[in-house]
mmCIF file with all atom_site columns, C-alpha atoms in Angstrom:
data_model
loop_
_atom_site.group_PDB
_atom_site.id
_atom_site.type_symbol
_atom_site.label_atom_id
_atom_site.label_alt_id
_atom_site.label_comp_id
_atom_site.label_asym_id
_atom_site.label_entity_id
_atom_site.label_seq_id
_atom_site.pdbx_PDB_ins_code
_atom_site.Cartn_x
_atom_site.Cartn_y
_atom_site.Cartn_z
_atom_site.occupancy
_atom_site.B_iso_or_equiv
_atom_site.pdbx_formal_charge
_atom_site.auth_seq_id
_atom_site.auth_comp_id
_atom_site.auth_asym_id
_atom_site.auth_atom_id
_atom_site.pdbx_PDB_model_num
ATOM 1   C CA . UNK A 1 1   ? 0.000  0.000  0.000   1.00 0.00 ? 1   UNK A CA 1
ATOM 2   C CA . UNK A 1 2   ? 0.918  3.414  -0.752  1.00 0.00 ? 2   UNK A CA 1
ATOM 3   C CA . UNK A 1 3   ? -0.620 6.518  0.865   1.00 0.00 ? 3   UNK A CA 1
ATOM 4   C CA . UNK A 1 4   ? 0.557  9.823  -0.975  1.00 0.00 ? 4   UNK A CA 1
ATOM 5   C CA . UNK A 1 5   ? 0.503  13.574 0.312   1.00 0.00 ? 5   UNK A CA 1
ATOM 6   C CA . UNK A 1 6   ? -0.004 16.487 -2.045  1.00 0.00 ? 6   UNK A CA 1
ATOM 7   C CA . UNK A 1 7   ? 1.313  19.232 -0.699  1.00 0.00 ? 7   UNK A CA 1
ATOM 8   C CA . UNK A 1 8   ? 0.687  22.811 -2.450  1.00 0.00 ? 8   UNK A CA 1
ATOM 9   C CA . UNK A 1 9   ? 3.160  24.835 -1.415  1.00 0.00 ? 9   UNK A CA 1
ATOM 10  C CA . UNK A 1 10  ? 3.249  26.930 -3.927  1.00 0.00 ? 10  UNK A CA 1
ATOM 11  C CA . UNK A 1 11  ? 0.158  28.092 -6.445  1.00 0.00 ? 11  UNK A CA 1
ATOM 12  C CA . UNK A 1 12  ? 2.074  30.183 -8.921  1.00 0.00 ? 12  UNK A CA 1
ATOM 13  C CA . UNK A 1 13  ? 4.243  26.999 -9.921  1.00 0.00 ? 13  UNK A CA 1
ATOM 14  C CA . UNK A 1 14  ? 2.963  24.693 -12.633 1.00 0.00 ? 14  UNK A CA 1
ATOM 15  C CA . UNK A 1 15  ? 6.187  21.784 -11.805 1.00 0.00 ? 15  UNK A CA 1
ATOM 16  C CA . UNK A 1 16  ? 5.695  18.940 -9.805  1.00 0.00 ? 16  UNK A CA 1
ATOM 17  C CA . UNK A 1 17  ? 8.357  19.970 -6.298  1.00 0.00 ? 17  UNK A CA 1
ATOM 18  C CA . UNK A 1 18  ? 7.854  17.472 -4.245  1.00 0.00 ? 18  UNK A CA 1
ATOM 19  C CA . UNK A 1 19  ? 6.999  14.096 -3.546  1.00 0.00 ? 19  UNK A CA 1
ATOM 20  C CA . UNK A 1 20  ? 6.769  12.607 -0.667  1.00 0.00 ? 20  UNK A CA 1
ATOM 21  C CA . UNK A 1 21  ? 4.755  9.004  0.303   1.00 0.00 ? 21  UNK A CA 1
ATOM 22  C CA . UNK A 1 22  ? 4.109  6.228  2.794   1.00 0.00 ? 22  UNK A CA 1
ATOM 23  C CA . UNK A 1 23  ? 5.424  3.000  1.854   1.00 0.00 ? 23  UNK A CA 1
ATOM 24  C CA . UNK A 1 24  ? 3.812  0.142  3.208   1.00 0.00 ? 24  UNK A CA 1
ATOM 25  C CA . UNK A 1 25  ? 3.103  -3.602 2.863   1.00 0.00 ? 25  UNK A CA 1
ATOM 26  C CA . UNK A 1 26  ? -0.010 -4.076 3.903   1.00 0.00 ? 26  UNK A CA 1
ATOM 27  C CA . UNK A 1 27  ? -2.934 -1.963 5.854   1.00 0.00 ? 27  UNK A CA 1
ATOM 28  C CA . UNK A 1 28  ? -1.838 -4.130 9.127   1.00 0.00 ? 28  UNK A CA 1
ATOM 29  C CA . UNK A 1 29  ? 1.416  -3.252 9.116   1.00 0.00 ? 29  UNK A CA 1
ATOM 30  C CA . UNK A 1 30  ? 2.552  -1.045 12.098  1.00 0.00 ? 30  UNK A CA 1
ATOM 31  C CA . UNK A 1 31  ? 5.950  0.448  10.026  1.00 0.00 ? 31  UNK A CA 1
ATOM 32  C CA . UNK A 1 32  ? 6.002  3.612  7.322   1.00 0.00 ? 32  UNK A CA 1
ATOM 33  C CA . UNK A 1 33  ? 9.071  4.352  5.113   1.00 0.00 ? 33  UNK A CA 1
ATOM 34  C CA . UNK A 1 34  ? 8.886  7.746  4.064   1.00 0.00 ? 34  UNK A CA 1
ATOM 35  C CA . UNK A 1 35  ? 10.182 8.226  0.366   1.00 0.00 ? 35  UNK A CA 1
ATOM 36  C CA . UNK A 1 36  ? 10.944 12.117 -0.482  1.00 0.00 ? 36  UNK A CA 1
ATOM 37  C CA . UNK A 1 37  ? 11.988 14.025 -3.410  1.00 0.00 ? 37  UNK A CA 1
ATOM 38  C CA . UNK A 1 38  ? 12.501 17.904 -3.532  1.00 0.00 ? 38  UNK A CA 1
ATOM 39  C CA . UNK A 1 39  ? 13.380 19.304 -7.387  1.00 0.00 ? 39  UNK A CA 1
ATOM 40  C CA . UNK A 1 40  ? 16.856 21.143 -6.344  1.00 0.00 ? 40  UNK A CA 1
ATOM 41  C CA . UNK A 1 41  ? 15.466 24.760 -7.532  1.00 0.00 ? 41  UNK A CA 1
ATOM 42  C CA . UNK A 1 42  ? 13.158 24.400 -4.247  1.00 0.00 ? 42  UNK A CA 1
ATOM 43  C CA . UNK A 1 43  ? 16.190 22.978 -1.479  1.00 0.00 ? 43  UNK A CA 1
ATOM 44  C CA . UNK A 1 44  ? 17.067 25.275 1.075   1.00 0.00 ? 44  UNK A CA 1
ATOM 45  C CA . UNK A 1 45  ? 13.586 26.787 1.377   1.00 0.00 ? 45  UNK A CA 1
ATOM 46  C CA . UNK A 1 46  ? 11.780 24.993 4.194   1.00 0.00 ? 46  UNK A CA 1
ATOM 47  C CA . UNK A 1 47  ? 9.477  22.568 1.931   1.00 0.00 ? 47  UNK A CA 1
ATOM 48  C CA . UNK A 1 48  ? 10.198 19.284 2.720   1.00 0.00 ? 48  UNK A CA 1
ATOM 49  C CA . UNK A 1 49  ? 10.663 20.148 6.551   1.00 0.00 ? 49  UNK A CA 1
ATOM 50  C CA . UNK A 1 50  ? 7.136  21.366 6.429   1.00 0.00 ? 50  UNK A CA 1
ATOM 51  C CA . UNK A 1 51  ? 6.235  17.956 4.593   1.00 0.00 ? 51  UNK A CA 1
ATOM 52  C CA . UNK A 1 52  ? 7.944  15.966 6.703   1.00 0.00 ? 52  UNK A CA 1
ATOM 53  C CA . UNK A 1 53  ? 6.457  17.263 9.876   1.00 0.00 ? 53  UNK A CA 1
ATOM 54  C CA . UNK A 1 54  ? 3.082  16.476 8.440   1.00 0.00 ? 54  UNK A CA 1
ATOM 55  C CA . UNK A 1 55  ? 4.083  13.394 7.152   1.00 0.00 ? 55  UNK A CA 1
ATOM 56  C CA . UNK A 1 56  ? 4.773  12.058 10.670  1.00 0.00 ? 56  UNK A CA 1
ATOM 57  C CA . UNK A 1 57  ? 2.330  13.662 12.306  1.00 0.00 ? 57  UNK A CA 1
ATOM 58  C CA . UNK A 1 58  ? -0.425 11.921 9.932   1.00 0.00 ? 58  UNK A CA 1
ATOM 59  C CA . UNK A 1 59  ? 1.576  8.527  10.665  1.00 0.00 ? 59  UNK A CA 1
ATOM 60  C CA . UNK A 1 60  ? 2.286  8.604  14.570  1.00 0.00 ? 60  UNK A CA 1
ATOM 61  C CA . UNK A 1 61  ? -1.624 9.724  14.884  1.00 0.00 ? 61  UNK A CA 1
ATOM 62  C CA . UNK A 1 62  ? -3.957 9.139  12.255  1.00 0.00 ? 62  UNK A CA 1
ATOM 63  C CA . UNK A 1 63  ? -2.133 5.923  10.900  1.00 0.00 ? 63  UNK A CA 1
ATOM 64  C CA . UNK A 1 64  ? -1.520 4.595  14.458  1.00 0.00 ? 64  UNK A CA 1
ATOM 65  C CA . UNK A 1 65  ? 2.403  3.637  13.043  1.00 0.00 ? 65  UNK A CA 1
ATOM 66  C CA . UNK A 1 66  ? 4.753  2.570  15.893  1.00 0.00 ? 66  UNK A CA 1
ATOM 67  C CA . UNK A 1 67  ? 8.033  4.028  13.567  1.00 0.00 ? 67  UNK A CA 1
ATOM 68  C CA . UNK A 1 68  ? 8.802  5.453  10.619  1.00 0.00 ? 68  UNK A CA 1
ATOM 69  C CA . UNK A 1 69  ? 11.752 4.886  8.143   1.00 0.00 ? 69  UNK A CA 1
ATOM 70  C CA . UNK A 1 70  ? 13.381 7.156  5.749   1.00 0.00 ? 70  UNK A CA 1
ATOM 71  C CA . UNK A 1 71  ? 16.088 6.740  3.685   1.00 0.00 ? 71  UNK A CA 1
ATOM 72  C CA . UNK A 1 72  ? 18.917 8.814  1.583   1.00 0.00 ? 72  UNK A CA 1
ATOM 73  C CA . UNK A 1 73  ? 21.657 8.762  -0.298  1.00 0.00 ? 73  UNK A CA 1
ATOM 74  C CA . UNK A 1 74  ? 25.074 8.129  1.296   1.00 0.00 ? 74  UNK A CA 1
ATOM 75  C CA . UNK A 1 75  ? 26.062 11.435 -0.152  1.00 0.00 ? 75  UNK A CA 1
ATOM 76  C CA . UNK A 1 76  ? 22.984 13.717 0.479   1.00 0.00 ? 76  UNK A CA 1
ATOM 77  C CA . UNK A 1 77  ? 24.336 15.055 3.738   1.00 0.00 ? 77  UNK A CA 1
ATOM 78  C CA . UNK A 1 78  ? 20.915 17.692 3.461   1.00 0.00 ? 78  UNK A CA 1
ATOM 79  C CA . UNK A 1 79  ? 18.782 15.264 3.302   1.00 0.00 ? 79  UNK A CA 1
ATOM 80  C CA . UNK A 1 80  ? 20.754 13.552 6.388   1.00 0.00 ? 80  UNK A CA 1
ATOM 81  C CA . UNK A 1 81  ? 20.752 16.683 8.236   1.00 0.00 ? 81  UNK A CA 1
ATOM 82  C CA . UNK A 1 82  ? 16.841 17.151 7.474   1.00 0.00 ? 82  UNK A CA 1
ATOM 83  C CA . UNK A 1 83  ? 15.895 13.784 8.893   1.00 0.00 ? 83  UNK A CA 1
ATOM 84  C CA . UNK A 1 84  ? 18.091 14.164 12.124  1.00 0.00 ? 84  UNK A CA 1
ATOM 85  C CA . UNK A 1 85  ? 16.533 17.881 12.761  1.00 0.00 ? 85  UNK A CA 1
ATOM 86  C CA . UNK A 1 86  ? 13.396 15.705 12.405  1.00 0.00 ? 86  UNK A CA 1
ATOM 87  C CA . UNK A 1 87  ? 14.327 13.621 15.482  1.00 0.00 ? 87  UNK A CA 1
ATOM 88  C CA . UNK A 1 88  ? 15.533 10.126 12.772  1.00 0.00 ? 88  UNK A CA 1
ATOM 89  C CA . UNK A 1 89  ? 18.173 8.031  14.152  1.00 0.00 ? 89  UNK A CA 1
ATOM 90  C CA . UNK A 1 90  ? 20.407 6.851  12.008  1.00 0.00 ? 90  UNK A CA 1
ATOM 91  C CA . UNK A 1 91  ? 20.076 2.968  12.517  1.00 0.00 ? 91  UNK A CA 1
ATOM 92  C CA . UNK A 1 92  ? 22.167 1.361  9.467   1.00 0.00 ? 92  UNK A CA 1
ATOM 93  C CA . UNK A 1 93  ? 24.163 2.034  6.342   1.00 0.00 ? 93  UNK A CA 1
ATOM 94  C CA . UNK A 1 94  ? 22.649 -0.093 3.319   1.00 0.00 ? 94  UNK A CA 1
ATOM 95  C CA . UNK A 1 95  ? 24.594 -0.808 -0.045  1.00 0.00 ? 95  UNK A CA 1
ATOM 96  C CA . UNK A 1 96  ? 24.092 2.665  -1.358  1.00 0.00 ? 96  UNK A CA 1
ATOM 97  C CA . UNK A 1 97  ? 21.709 4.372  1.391   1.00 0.00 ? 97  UNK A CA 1
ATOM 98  C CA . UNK A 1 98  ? 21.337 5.349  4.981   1.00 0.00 ? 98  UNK A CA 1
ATOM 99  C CA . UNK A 1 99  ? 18.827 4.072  7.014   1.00 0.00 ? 99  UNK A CA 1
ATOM 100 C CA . UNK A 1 100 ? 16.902 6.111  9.340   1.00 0.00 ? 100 UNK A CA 1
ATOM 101 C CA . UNK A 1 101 ? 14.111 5.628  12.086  1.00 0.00 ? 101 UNK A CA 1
ATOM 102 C CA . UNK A 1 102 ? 12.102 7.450  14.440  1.00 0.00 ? 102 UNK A CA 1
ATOM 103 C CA . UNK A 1 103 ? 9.979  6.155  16.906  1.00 0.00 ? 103 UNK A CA 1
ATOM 104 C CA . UNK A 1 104 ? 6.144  6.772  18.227  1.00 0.00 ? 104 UNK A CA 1
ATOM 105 C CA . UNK A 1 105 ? 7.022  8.883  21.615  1.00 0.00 ? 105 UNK A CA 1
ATOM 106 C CA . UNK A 1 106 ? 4.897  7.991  24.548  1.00 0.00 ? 106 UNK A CA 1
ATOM 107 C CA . UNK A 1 107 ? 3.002  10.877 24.571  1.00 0.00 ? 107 UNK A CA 1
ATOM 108 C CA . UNK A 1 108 ? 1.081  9.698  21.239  1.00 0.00 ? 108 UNK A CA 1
#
């Protein structure tokens, strides 16, 4: 399963920015992996933090998700530095990608 968010972040643009989506296996599953894409004339601006933040929220509380993955290129220290401001852990380097988690807090 695969539960996009469209995010309009900006009405005067007629290019797709972002995309960002769930991941999942099945509707029981109690894991996301977050998959996110910014086009590079948009980094640095604020987007995909905003994104993000509503991407976990909708996750931890309306999705009932225990944790959330993301992952990112070895060499996309942003993107790394993004996910940590977030409150991801890194957990694992993969063949060609970090692996990050972050967990349901208790006050969910």
């Amino acid at each position: 399963m695969i539960r996009f968010m469209d995010i309009e972040v900006c009405k005067d643009v007629s290019e797709t920015i972002e995309i960002i989506a769930f991941h999942m296996n099945d509707a029981g599953c109690r894991y996301g992996l977050i998959g996110f894409d910014l086009a590079p004339t948009f980094w640095g601006r604020g987007l995909m933090q905003e994104a993000l933040t509503e991407m976990i929220r909708l996750g931890f509380d309306d999705m009932k998700l225990d944790y959330i993955e993301a992952t990112t290129e070895v060499d996309n220290l942003q993107s790394q530095r993004l996910l940590q401001k977030m409150g991801f852990h890194q957990e694992n380097e993969l063949k060609d990608n970090l692996l990050y988690f972050i967990l349901r807090s208790k006050n969910r």
